[in-house]
Coordinates of C-alpha atoms in Angstrom, one line a residue:
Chain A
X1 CA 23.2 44.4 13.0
X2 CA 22.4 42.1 10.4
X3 CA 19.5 43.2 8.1
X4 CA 17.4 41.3 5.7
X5 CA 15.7 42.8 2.9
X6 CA 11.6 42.3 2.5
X7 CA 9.8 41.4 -0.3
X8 CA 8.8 44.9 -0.3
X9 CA 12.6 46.0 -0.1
X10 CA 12.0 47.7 3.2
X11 CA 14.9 46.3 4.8
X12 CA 14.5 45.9 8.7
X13 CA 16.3 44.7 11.9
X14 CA 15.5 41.3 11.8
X15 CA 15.0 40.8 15.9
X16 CA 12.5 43.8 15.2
X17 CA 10.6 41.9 12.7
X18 CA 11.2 38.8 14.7
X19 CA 9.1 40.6 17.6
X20 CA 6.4 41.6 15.1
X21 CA 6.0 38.3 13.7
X22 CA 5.2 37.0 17.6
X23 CA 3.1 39.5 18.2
X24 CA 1.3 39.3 14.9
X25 CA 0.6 35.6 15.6
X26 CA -0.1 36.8 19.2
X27 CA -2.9 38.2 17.7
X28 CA -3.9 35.6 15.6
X29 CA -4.2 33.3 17.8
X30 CA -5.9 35.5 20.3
X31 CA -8.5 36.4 17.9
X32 CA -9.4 33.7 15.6
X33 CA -10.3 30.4 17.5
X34 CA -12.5 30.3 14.0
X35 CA -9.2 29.9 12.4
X36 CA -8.6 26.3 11.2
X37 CA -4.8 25.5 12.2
X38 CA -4.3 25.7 7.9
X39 CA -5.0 29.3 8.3
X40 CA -3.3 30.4 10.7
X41 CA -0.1 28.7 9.8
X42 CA -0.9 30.3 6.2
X43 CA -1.5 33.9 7.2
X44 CA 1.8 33.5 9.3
X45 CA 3.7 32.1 6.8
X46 CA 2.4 34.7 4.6
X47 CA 3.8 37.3 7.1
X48 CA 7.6 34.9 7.5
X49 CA 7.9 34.9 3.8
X50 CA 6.6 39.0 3.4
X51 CA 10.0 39.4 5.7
X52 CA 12.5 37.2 4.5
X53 CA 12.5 34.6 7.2
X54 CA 11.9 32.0 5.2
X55 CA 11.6 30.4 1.8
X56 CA 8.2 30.2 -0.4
X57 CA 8.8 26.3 -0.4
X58 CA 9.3 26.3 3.4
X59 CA 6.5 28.3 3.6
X60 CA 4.3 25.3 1.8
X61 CA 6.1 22.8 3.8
X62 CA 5.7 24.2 6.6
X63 CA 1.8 24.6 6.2
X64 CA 1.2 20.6 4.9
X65 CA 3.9 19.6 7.9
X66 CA 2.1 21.8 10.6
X67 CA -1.8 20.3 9.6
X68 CA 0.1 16.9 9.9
X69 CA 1.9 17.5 13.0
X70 CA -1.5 18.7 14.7
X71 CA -3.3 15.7 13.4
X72 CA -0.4 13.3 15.1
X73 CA -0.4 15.4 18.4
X74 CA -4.6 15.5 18.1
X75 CA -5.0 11.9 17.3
X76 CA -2.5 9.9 15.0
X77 CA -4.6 7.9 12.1
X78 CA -4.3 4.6 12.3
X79 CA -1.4 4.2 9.6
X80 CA 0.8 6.5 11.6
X81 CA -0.2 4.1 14.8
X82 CA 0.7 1.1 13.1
X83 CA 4.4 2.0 11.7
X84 CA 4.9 3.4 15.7
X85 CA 3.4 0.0 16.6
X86 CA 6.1 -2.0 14.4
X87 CA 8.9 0.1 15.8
X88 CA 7.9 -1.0 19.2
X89 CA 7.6 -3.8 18.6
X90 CA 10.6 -4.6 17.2
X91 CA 12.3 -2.6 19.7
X92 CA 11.0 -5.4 22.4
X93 CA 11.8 -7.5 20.5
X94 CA 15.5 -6.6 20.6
X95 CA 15.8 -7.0 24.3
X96 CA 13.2 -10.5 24.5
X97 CA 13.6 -13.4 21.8
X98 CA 10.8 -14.3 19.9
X99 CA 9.7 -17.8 20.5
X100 CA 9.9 -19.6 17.6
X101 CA 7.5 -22.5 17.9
X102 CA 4.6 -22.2 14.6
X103 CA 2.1 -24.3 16.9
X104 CA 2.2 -22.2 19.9
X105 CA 1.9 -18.9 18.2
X106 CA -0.9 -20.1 15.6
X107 CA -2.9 -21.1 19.0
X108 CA -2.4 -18.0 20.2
X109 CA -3.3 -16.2 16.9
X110 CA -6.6 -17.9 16.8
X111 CA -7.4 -17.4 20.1
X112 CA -6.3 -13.7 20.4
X113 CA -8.1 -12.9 17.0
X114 CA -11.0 -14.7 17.9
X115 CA -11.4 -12.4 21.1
X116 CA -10.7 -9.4 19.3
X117 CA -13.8 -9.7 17.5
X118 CA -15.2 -9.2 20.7
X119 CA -13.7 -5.9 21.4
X120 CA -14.5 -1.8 20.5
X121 CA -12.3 -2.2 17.8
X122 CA -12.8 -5.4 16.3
X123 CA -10.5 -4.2 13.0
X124 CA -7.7 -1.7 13.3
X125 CA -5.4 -0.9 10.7
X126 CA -3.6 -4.4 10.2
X127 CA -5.3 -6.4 12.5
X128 CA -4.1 -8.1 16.0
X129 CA -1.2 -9.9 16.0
X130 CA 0.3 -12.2 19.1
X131 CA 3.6 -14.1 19.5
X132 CA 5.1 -15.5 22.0
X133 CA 8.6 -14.3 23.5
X134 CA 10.8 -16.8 24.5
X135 CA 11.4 -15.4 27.8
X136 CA 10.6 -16.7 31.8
X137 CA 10.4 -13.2 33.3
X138 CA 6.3 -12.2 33.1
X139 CA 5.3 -10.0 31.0
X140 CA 3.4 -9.0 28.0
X141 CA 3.4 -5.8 25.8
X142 CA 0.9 -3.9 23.5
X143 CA 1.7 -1.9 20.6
X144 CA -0.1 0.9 19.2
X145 CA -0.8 -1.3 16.1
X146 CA -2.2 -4.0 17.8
X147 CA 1.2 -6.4 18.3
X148 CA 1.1 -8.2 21.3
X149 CA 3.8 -10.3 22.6
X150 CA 3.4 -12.2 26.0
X151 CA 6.2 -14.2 27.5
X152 CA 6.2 -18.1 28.3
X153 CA 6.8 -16.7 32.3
X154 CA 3.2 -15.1 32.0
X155 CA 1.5 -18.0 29.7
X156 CA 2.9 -20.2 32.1
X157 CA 0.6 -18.3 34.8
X158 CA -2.0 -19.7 32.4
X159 CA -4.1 -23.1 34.0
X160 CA -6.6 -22.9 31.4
X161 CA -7.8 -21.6 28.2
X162 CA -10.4 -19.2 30.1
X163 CA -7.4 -18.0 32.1
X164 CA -5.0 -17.3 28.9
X165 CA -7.9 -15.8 27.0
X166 CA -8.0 -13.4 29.9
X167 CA -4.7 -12.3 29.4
X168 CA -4.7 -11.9 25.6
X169 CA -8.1 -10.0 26.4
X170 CA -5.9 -7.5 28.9
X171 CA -3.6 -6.5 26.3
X172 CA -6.4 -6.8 23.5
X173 CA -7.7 -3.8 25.5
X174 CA -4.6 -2.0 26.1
X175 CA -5.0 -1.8 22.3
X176 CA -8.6 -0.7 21.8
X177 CA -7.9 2.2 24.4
X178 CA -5.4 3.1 22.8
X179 CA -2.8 3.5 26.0
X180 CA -0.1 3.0 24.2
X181 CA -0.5 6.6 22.1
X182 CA -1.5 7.9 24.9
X183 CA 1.0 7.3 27.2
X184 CA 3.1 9.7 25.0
X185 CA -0.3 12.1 24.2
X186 CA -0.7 15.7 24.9
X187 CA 2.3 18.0 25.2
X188 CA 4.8 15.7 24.4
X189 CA 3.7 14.1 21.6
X190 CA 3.2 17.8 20.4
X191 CA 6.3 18.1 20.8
X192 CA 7.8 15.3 18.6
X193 CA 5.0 16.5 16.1
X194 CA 6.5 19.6 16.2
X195 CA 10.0 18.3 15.6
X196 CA 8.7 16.6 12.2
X197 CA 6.7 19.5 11.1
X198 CA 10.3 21.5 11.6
X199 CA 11.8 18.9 9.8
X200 CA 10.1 19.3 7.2
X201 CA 9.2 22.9 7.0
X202 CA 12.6 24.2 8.0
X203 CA 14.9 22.4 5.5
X204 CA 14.6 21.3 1.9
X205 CA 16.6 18.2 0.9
X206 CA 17.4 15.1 2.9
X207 CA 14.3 15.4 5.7
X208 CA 13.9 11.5 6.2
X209 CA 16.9 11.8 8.7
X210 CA 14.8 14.5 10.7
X211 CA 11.7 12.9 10.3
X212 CA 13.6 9.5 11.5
X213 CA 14.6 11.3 14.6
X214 CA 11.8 12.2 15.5
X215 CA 9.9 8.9 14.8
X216 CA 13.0 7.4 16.6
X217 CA 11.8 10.0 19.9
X218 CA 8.3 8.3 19.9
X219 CA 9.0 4.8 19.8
X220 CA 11.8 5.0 21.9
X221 CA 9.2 6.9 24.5
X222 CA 6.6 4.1 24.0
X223 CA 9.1 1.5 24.6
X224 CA 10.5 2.7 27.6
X225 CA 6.7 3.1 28.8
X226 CA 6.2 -0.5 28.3
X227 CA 9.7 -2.0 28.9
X228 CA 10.7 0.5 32.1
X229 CA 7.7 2.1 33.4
X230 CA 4.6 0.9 32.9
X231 CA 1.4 2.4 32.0
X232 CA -0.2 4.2 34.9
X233 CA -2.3 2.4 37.3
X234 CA -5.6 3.9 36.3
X235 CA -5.0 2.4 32.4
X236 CA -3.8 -1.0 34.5
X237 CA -7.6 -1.0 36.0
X238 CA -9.3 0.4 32.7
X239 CA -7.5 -2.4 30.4
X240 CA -8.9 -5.3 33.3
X241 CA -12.4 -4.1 33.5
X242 CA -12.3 -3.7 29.5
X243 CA -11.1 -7.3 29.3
X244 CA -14.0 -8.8 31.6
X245 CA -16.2 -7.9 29.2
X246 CA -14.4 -9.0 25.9
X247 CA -14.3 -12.7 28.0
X248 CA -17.2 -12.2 28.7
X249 CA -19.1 -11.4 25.5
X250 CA -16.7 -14.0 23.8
X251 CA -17.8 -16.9 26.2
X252 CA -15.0 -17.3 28.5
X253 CA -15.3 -16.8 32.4
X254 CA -15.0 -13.1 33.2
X255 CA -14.2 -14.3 36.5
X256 CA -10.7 -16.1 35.2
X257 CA -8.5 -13.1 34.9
X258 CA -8.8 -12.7 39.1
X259 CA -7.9 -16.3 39.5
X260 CA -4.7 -15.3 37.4
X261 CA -4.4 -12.2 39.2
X262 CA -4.6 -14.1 42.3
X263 CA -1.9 -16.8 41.3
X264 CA 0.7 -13.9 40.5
X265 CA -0.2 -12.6 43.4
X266 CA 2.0 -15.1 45.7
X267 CA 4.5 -15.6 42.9
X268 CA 5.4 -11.6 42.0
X269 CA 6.9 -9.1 44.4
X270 CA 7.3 -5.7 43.8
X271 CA 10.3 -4.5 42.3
X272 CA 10.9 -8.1 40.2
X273 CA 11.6 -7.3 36.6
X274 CA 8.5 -7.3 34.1
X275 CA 5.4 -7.2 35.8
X276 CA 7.0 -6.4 39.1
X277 CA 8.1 -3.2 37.7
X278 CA 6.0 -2.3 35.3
X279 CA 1.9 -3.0 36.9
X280 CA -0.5 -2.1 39.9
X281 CA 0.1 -5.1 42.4
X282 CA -2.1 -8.1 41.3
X283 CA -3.7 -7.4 45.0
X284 CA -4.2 -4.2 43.5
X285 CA -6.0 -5.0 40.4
X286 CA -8.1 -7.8 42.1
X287 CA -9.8 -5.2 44.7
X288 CA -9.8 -2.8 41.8
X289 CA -11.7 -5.5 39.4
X290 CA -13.9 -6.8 42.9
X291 CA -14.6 -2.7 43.1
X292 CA -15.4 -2.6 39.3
X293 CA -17.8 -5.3 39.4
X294 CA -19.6 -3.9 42.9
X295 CA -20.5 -1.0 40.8
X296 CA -21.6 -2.9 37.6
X297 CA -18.4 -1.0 35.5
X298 CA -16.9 -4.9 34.8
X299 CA -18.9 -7.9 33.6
X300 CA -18.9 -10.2 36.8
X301 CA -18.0 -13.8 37.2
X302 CA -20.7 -16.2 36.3
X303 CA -22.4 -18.0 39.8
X304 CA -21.3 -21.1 38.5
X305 CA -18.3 -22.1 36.4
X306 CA -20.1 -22.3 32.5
X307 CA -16.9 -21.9 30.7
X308 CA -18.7 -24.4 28.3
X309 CA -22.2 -22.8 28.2
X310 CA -21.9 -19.4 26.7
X311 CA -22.2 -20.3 23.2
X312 CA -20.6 -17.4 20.4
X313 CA -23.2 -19.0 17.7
X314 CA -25.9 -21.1 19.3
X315 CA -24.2 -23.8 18.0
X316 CA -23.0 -25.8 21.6
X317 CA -25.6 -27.6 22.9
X318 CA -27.0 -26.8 26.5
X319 CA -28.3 -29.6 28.5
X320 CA -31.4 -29.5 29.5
X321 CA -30.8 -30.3 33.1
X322 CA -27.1 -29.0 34.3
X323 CA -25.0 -26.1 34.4
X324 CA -21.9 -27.2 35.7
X325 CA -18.6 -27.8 33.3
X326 CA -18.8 -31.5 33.6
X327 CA -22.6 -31.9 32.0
X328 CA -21.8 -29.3 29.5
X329 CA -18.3 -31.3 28.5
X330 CA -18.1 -30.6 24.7
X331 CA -16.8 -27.1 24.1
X332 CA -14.6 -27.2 28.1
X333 CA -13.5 -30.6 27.0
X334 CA -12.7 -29.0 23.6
X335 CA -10.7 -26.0 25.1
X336 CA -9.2 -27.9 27.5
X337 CA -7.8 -30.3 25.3
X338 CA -6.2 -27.6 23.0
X339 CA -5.0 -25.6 26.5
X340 CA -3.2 -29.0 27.0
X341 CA -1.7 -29.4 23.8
X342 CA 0.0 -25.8 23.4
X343 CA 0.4 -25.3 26.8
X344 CA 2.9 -28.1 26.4
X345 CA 5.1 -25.5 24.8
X346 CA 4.9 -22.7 27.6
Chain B
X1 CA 21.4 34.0 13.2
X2 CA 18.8 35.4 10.4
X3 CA 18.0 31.0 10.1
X4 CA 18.2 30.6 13.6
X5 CA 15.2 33.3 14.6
X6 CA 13.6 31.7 11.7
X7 CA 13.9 28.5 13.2
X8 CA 13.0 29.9 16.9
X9 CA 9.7 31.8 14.9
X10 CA 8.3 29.2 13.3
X11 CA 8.7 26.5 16.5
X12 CA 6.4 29.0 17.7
X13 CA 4.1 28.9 15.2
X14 CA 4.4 25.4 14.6
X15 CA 3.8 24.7 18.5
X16 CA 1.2 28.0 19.2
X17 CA -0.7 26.1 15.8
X18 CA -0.7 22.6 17.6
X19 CA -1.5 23.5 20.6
X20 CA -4.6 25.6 19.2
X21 CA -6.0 22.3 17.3
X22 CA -5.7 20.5 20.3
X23 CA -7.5 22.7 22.5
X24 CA -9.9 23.7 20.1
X25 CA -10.8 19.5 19.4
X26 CA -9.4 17.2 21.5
X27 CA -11.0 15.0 24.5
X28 CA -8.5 12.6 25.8
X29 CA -10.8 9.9 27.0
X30 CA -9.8 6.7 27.5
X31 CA -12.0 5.3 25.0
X32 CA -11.4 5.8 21.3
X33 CA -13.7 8.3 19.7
X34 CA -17.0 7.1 18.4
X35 CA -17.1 8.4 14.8
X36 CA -20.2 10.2 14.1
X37 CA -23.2 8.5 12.8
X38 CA -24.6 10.9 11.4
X39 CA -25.9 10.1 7.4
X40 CA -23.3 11.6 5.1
X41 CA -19.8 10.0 3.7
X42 CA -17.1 8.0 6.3
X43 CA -14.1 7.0 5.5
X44 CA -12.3 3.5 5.8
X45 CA -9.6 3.8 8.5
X46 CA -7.9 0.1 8.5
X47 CA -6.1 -1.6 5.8
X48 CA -9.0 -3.8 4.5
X49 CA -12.5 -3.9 6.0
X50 CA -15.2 -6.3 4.4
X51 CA -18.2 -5.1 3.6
X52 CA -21.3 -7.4 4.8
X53 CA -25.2 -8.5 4.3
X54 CA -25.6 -8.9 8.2
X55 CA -24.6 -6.9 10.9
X56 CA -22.2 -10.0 12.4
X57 CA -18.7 -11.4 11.9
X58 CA -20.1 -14.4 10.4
X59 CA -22.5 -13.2 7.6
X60 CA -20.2 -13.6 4.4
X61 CA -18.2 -10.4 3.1
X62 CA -20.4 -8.8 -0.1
X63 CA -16.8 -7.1 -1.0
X64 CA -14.1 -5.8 0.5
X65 CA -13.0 -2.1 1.2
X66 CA -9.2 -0.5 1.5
X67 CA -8.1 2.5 3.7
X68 CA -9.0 6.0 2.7
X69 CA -12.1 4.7 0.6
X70 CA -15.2 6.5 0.9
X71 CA -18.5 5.1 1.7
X72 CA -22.4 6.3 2.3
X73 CA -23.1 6.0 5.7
X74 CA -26.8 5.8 6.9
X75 CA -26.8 5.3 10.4
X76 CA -25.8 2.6 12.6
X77 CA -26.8 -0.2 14.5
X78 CA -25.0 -1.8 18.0
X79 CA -21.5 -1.0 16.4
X80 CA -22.3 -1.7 12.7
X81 CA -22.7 1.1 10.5
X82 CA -25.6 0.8 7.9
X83 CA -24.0 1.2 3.9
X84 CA -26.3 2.2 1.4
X85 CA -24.7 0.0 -1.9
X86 CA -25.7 0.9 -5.3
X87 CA -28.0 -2.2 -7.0
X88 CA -29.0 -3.5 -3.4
X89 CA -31.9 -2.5 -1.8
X90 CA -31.1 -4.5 1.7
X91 CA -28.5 -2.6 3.4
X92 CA -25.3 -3.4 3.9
X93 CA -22.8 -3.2 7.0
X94 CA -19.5 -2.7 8.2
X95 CA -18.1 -2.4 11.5
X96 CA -18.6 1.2 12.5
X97 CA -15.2 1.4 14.5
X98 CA -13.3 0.9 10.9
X99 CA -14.8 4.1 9.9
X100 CA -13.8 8.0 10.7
X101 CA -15.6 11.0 10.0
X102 CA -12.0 12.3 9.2
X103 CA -10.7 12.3 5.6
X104 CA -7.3 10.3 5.7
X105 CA -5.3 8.5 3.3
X106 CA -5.0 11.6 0.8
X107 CA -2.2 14.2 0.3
X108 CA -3.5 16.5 2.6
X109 CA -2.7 20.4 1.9
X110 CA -0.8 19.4 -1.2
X111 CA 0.6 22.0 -3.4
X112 CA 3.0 21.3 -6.6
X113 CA 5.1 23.4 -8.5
X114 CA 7.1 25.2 -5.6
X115 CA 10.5 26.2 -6.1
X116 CA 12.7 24.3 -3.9
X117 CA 10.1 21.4 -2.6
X118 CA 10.0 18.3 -4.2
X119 CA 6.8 16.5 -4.5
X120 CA 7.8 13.4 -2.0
X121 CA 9.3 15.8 0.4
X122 CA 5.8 17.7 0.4
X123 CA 4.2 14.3 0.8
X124 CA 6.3 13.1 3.5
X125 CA 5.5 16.7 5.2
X126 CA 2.0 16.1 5.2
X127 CA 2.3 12.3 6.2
X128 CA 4.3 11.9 9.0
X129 CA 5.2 8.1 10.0
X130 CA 5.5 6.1 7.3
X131 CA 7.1 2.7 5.8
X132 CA 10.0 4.9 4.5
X133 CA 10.6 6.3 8.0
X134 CA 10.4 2.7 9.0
X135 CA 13.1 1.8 7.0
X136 CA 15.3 4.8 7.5
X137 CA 14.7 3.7 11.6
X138 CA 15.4 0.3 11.2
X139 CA 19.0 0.9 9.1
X140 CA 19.7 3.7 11.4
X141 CA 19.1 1.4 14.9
X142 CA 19.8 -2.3 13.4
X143 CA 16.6 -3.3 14.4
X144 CA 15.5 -6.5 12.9
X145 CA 12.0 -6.2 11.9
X146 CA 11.7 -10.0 11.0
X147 CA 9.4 -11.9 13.3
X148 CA 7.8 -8.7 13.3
X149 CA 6.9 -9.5 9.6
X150 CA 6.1 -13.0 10.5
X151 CA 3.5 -12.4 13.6
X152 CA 1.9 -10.1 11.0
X153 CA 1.7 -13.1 8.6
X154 CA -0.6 -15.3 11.3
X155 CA -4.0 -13.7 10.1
X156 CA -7.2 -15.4 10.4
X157 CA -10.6 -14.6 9.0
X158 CA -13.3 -13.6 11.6
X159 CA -15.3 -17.3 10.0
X160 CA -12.8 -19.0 11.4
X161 CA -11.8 -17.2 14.3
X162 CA -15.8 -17.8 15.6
X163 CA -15.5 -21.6 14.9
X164 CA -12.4 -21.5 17.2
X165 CA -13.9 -19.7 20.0
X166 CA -17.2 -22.8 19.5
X167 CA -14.5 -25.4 19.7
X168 CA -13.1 -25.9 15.9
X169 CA -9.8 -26.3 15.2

């Protein structure tokens, strides 16, 4: 039987010390839920070393790696969320062209931005980002780092500014709940953490290649998520009652992301690629938005249509007499006009 | 087979460890975690965050922050956090979602000096994801990271973001 000599010299079966070692950290886990993960990675590490399992420099690796690796699998900080983010992005970007039109996309910038502000996370880590995907199957997709890419065969959905600004504002929300991370949270993404804590801890030398893997492993779960799958239908529901109220406090019409709901509604059948596939039936969604509202948990449509009236900064005027679009014409007439001009490029 | 159980002992720990943290602090709600406001130091958890006179988008920036910077954190007003800024007796603001209770940025458990370990390998142990493991992906995959680069260069300031939402632009 192979044997391997302690740093006491007591040399010992190693399955036997194996079994010690697990039973030690048995213990330690058992009794010290006072125990910050740094010490009890140390005090085993201590007792791997003690018996020749592994190196001193493992050992130190191993104890940085495994505080990062639970910090990922707890909640990755927002630098680790935007790298993932770019990945993804790219990735989908692999299978749909961007669409390469400056005007377009600098529309859809302002806008997008503009609504963000209006969101639980006005600033993440590099800001929000939108492009356009030169593509006429619907859908759109939301990174971890706050990339969102919507295709021409969703903007196209789009009859007015209100209604694109509603779905920007779904995927804004995707974003600040954080569904994307989530979709590969809790035991799995403790998993890949584990993977580039052993990658780290367990060689010396050369660990980008096993750090890449694993980094490879998220992405490549995210973007099957978004690409294949699909988020669940509850994070479907949470993102659309979320993006009520970013119109909402932003001065759109809450009310216009069930008028585009509605519109897909004739015009997608389940199974189709993209949204077919990948979201709750727009049917769905509307009874799950009308249900939201019922109960106060969305920000309802306005009685009357005041696309125009809800002013960001007190600075459009309100008339004193009327509250429908056409006496309130300068910021509709505004939005509508600039609707018309990039929605030339759909 | 000595490297193997090695291997198989510490995915153990490594996992057992994980697991532990996660149980011992995690609550996977939907919604991102409010940062404490509690009065004591935050830190700045996107990559620049401007720092202002008025709790609003608009109110001019008095200077700008940059992740893993430290600030004073007083308490906190409908999603602003109150700053307390040397030579001003007004307070100042920032939003309070760019903040974290947790200290990130830094080197984390770092440790020099250690036969075999290299000081970027212990780095990139306690990092994780990073623009080198970006790079490494990329070359490895073939993906082309170039309109990524160039959505990321459409960036607006909040000023002008609010006039477009009034009707500018």
């Amino acid at each position: 039987m192979m044997r391997r000599r302690s740093m006491t010299g007591t040399p010992a079966p190693v399955p036997a010390r194996a079994l010690a070692l697990l039973i030690a950290l048995a213990c330690i886990l058992f009794f010290s839920s006072c125990l910050s993960v740094k010490e009890s990675v140390a005090i085993f590490s201590e007792e791997a070393v003690n018996n020749g399992l592994i190196t001193r420099g493992q050992a130190v690796m191993l104890a940085a790696a495994a505080v990062a690796a639970a910090g990922i699998a707890e909640s990755p900080d927002p630098e680790q969320e935007y790298y993932i983010g770019r990945s993804v992005a790219a990735t989908v970007l692999a299978k749909y062209p961007a669409y390469d039109n400056l005007e377009l996309n600098r529309y859809l910038n302002l806008l997008g931005q503009g609504l963000a502000l209006h969101s639980s996370r006005p600033e993440i880590f590099a800001g929000y980002r939108f492009l356009a995907l030169d593509s006429m199957e619907v859908n759109a997709f939301a990174t971890p780092g706050g990339h969102i890419l919507v295709t021409r065969g969703l903007l196209r959905f789009a009859r007015s500014e209100d209604e694109l600004a509603a779905v920007l504002a779904h995927e804004i929300a995707h974003v600040t709940l954080r569904h994307g991370i989530d979709s590969v949270k809790g035991s799995r993404l403790a998993e890949l953490a584990t993977e580039v804590a052993l990658a780290a801890g367990m060689s010396s030398g050369g660990e980008i290649a096993k750090f890449t893997a694993a980094f490879g492993d998220a992405i490549s779960e995210i973007a099957t998520t978004l690409i294949v799958s699909g988020y669940s239908q509850s994070y479907e529901f949470q993102a659309d009652r979320t993006a009520t109220f970013i119109l909402k406090s932003s001065g759109y019409d809450p009310g216009a992301l069930a008028r585009v709901l509605s519109r897909m509604e004739s015009a997608i059948k389940v199974g189709d690629a993209g949204f077919g596939a990948t979201h709750p039936t727009p049917q769905a969604r509307e009874e799950a938005l009308a249900s939201a509202a019922a109960e106060g948990k969305a920000a309802a449509a306005p009685k009357t249509a005041v696309s125009g009236k809800i002013a960001v900064s007190g600075k459009v005027a309100v008339p004193p007499n009327g509250d429908t679009v056409e006496s309130i014409a300068p910021l509709a007439l505004v939005k509508a006009e600039r609707f018309r001009a990039a929605g030339a490029y759909f | 087979m000595t490297g193997r159980i090695g291997l198989t002992v510490s995915r153990i720990l490594i996992i057992a460890a994980i697991l532990l943290a996660i149980a011992g602090g995690s609550a996977a709600a939907s919604e991102p975690p409010q940062p404490s406001v509690k009065p004591g130091e935050m830190t700045v958890q996107v990559l620049q965050a401007a720092v202002r006179g008025e709790p609003s988008a608009l109110s001019a920036p008095l200077s700008m922050l940059a992740y893993g910077d430290i600030v004073y954190v007083t308490g906190s007003v409908d999603g602003w956090a109150l700053l307390r800024l040397s030579g001003r007796e007004k307070p100042a603001y920032m939003y309070l979602s760019s903040l974290t209770p947790k200290r990130i940025g830094g080197s984390g458990p770092m440790q020099t000096a250690v036969p075999g370990v290299s000081a970027p390998e212990l780095a990139l142990a306690g990092k994780g994801f990073d623009s080198r493991i970006e790079k490494n992906y990329g070359a490895k995959t073939h993906l082309d990271f170039r309109y990524v680069d160039l959505m990321e260069e459409f960036r607006f300031d909040p000023e002008r973001c609010a006039a477009f939402l009034n009707g500018g632009e």
